[in-house]
JSON list of C-alpha atoms in Angstrom, two decimals:
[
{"chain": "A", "resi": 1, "resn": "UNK", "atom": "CA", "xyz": [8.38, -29.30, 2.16]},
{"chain": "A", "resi": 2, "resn": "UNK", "atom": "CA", "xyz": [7.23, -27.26, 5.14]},
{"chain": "A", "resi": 3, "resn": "UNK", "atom": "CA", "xyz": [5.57, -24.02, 5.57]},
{"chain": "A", "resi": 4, "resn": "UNK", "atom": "CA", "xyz": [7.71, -21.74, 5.64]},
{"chain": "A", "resi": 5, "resn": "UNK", "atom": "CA", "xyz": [10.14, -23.60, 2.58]},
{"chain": "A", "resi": 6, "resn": "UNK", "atom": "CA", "xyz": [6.92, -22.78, 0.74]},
{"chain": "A", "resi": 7, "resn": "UNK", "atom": "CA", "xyz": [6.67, -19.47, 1.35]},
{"chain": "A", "resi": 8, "resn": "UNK", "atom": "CA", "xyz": [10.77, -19.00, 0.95]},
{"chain": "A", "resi": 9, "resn": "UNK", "atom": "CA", "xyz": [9.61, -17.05, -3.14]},
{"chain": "A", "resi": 10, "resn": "UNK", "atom": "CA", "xyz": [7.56, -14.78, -1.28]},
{"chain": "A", "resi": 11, "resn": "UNK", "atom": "CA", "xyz": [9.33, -13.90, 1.59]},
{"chain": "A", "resi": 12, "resn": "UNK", "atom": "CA", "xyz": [12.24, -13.14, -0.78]},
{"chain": "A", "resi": 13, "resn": "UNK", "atom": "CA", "xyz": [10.33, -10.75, -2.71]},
{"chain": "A", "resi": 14, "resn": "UNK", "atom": "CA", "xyz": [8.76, -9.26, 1.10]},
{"chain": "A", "resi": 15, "resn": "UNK", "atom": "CA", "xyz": [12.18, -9.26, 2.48]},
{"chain": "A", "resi": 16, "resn": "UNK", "atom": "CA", "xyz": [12.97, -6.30, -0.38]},
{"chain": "A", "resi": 17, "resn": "UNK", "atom": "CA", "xyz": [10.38, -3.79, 1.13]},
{"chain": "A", "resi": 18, "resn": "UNK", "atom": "CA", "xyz": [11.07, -1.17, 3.48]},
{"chain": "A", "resi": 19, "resn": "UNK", "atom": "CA", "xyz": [8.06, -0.67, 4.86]},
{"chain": "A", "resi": 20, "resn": "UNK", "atom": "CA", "xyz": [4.00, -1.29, 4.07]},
{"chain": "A", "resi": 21, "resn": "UNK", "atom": "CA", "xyz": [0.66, -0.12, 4.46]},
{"chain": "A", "resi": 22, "resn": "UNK", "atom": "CA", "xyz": [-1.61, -3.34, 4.07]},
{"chain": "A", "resi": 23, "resn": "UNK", "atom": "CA", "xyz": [-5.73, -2.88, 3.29]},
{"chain": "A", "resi": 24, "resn": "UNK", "atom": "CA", "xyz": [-6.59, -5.43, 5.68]},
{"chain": "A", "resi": 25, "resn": "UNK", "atom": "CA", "xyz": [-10.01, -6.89, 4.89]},
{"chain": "A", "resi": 26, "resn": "UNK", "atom": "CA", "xyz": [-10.06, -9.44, 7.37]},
{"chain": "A", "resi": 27, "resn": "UNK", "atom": "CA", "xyz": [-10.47, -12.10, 4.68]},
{"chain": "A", "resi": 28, "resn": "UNK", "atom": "CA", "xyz": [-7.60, -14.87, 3.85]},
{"chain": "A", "resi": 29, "resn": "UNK", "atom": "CA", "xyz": [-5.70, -12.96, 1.15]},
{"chain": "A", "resi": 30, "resn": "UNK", "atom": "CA", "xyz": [-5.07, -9.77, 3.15]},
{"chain": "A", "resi": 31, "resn": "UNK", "atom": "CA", "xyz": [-4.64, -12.19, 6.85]},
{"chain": "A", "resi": 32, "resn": "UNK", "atom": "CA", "xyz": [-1.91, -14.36, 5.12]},
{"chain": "A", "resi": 33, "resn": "UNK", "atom": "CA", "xyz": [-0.31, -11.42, 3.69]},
{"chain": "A", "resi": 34, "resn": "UNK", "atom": "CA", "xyz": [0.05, -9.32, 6.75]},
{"chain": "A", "resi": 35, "resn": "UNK", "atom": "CA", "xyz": [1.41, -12.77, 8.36]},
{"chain": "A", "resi": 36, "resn": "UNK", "atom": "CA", "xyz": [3.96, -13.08, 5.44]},
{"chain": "A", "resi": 37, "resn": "UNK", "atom": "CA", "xyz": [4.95, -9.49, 6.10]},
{"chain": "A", "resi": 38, "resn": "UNK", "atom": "CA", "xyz": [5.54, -10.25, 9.43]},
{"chain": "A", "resi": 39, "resn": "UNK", "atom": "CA", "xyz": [7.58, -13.29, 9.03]},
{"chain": "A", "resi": 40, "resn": "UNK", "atom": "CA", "xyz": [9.88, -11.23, 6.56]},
{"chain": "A", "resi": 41, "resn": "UNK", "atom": "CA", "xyz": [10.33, -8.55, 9.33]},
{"chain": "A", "resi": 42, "resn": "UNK", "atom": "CA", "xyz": [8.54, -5.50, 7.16]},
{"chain": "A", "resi": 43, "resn": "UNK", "atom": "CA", "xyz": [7.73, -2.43, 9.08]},
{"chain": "A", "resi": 44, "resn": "UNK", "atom": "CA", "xyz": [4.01, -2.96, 8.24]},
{"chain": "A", "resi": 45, "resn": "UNK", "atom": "CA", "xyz": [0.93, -0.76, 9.32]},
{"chain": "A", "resi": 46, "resn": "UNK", "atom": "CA", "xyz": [-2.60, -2.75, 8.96]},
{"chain": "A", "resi": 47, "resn": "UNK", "atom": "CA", "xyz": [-5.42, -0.36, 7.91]},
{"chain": "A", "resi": 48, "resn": "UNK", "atom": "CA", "xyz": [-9.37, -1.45, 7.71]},
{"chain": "A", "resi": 49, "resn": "UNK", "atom": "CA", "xyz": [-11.35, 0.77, 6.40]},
{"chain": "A", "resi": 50, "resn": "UNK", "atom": "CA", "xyz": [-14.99, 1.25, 7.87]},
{"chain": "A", "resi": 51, "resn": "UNK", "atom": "CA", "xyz": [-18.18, 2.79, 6.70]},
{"chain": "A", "resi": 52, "resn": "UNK", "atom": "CA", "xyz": [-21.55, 2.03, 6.20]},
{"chain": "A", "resi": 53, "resn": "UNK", "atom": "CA", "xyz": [-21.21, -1.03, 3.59]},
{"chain": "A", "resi": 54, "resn": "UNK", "atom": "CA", "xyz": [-18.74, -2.78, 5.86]},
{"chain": "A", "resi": 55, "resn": "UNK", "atom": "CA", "xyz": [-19.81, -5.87, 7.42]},
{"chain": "A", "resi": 56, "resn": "UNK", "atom": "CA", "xyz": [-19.60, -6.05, 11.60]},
{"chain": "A", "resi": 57, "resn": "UNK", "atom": "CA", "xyz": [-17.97, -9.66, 11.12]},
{"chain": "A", "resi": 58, "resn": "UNK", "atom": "CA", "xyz": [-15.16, -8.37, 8.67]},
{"chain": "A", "resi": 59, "resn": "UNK", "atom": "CA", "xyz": [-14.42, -5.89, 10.63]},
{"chain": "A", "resi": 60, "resn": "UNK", "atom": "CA", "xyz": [-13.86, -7.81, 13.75]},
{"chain": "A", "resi": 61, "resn": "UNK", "atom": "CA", "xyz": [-11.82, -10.58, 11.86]},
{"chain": "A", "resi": 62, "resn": "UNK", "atom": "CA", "xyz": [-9.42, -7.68, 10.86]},
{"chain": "A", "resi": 63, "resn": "UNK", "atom": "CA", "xyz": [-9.41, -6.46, 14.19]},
{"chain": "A", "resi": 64, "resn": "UNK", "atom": "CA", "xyz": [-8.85, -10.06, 15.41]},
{"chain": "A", "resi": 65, "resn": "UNK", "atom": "CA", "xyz": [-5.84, -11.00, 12.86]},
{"chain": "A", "resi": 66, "resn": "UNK", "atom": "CA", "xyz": [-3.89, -7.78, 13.66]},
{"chain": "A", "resi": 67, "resn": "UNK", "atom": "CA", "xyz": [-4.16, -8.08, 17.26]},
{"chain": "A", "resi": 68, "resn": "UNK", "atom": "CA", "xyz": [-3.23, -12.30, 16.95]},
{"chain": "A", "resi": 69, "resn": "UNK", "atom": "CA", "xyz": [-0.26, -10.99, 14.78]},
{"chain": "A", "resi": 70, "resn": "UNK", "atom": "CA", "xyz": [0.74, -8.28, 16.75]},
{"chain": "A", "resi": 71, "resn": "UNK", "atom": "CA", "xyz": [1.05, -5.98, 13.98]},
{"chain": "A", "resi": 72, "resn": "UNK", "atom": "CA", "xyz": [-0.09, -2.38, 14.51]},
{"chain": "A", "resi": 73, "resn": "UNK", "atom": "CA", "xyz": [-3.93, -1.56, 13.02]},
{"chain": "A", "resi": 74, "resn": "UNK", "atom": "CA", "xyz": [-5.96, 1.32, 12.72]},
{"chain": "A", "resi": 75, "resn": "UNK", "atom": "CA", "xyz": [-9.23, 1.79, 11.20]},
{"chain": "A", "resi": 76, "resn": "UNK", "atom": "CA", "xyz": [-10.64, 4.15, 9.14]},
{"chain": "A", "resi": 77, "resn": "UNK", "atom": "CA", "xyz": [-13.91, 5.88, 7.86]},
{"chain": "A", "resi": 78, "resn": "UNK", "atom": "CA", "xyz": [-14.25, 5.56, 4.16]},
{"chain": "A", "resi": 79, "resn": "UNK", "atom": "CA", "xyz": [-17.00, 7.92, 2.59]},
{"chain": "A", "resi": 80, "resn": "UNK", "atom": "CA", "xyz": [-17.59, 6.13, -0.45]},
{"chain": "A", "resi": 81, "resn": "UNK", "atom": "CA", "xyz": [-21.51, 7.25, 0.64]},
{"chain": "A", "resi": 82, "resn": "UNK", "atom": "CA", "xyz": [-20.54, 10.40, -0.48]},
{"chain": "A", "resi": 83, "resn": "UNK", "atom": "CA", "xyz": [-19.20, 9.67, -4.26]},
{"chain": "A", "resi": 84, "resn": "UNK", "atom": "CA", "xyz": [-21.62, 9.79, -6.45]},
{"chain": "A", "resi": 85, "resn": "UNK", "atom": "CA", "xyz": [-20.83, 7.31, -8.76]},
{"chain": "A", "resi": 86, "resn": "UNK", "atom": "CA", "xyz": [-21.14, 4.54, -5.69]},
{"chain": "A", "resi": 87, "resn": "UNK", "atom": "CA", "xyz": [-24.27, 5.40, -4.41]},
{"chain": "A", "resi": 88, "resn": "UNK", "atom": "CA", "xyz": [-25.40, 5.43, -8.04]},
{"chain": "A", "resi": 89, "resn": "UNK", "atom": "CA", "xyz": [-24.92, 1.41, -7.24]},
{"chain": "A", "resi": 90, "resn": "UNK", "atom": "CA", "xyz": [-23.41, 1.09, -10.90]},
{"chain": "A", "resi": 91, "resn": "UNK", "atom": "CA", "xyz": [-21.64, -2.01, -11.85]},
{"chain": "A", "resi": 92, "resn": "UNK", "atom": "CA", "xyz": [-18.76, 0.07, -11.31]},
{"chain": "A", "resi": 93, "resn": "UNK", "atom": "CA", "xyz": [-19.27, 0.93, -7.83]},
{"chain": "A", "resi": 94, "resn": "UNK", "atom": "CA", "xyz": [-16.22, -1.55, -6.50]},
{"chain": "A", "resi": 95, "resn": "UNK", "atom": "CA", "xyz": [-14.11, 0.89, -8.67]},
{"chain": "A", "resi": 96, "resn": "UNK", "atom": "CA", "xyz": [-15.60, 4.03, -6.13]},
{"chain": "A", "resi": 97, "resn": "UNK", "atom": "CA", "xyz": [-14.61, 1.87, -3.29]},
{"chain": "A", "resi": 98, "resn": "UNK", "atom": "CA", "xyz": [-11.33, 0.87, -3.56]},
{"chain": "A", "resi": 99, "resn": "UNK", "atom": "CA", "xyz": [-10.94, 4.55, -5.21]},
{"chain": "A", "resi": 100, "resn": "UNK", "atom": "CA", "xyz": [-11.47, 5.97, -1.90]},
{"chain": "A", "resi": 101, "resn": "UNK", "atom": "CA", "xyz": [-10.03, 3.55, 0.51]},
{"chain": "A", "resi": 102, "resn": "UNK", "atom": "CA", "xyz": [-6.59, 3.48, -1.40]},
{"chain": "A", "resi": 103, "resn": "UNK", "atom": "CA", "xyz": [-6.32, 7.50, -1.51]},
{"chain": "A", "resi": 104, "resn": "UNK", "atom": "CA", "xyz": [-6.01, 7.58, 1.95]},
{"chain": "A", "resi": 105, "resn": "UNK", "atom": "CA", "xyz": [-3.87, 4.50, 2.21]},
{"chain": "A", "resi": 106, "resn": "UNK", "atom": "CA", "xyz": [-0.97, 6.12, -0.30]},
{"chain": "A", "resi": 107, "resn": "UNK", "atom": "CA", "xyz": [-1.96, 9.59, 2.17]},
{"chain": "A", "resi": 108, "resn": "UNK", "atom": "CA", "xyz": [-0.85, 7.69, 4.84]},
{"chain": "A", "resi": 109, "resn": "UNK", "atom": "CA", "xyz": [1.84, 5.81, 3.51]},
{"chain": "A", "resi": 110, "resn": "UNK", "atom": "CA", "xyz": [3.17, 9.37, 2.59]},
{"chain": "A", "resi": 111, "resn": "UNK", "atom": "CA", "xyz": [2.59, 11.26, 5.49]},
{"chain": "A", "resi": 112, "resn": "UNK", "atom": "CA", "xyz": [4.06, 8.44, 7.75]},
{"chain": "A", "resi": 113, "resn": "UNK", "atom": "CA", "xyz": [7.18, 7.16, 5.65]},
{"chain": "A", "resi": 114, "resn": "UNK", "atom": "CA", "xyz": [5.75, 4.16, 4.50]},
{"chain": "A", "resi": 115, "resn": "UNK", "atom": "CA", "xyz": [7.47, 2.58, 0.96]},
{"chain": "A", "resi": 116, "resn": "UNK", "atom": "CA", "xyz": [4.63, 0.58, -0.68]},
{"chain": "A", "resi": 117, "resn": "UNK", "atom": "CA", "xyz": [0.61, 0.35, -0.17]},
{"chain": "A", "resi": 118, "resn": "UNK", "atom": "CA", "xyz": [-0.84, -3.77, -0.51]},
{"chain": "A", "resi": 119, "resn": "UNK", "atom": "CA", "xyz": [-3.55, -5.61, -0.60]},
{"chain": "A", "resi": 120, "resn": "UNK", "atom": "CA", "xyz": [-4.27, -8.98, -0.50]},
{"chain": "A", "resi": 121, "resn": "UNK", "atom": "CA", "xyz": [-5.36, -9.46, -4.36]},
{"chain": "A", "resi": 122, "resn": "UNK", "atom": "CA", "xyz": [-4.25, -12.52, -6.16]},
{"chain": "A", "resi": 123, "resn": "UNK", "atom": "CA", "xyz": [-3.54, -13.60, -9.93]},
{"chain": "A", "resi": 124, "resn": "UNK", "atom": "CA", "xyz": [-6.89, -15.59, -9.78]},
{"chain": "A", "resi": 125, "resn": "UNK", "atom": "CA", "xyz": [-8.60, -12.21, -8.94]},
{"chain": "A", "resi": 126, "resn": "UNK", "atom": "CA", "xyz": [-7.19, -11.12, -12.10]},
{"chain": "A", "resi": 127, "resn": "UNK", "atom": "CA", "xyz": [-9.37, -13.20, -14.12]},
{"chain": "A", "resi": 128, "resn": "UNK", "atom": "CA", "xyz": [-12.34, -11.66, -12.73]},
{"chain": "A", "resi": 129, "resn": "UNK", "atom": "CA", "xyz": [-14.63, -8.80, -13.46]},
{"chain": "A", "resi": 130, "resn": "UNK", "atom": "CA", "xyz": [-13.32, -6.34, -11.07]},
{"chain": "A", "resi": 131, "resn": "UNK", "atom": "CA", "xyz": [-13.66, -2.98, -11.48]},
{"chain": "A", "resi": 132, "resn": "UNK", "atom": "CA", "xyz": [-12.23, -2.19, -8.18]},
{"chain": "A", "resi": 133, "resn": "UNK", "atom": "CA", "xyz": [-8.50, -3.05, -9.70]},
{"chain": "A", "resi": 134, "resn": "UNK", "atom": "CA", "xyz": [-7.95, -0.45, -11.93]}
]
């Protein structure tokens, strides 16, 4: 079976979508998702988001991805410094995170006509402690 007979389930369900906004990390869950958009022609807009806590080299892998892709990318400050209950540096402070970043992805996705908001999580994330998926 080849590559893309593999991905055939996926692409299916991708093929369904209107239009996304992607949280692109610049890790392999979020890259091989905004590929498989791609490949199933989705409208797709690729957003990092950048503050403080974000490391230089994941930043420049998303940057790298989108451009490799071709898929349009913008980056964004998060202020997650500015919630109390991250700086607080709780076990919950994932939960802050992804609190903020994903308000202003559905903002965007509403202001610009885009159908869905993603991110690269997978069924084995499920399985761990993460407070940033609620």
């Amino acid at each position: 079976m080849d590559g893309k007979n593999g991905l055939s389930p996926l692409l299916s369900r991708l093929e369904e979508l209107d239009s996304a906004v992607l949280a692109l990390s610049g890790g392999l869950d979020s890259s091989f998702l905004l590929y498989a958009l791609k490949e199933a022609g989705v409208r797709t807009l690729a957003v990092t988001g950048e503050s403080p806590t974000t490391p230089a080299r994941d930043l420049q892998d998303a940057v790298r991805v989108a451009m490799e892709l071709e898929v349009a990318h913008r980056i964004i400050q998060t202020k997650e410094m500015e919630r109390d209950g991250f700086i607080e540096n709780s076990p919950e402070r994932c939960f802050h995170c992804k609190d903020v970043l994903f308000t202003q992805l559905t903002g965007i996705a509403a202001d610009e006509g885009y159908s869905v908001v993603l991110d690269g999580t997978t069924a084995d994330d499920l399985r761990d402690h993460r407070p940033g998926l609620r």
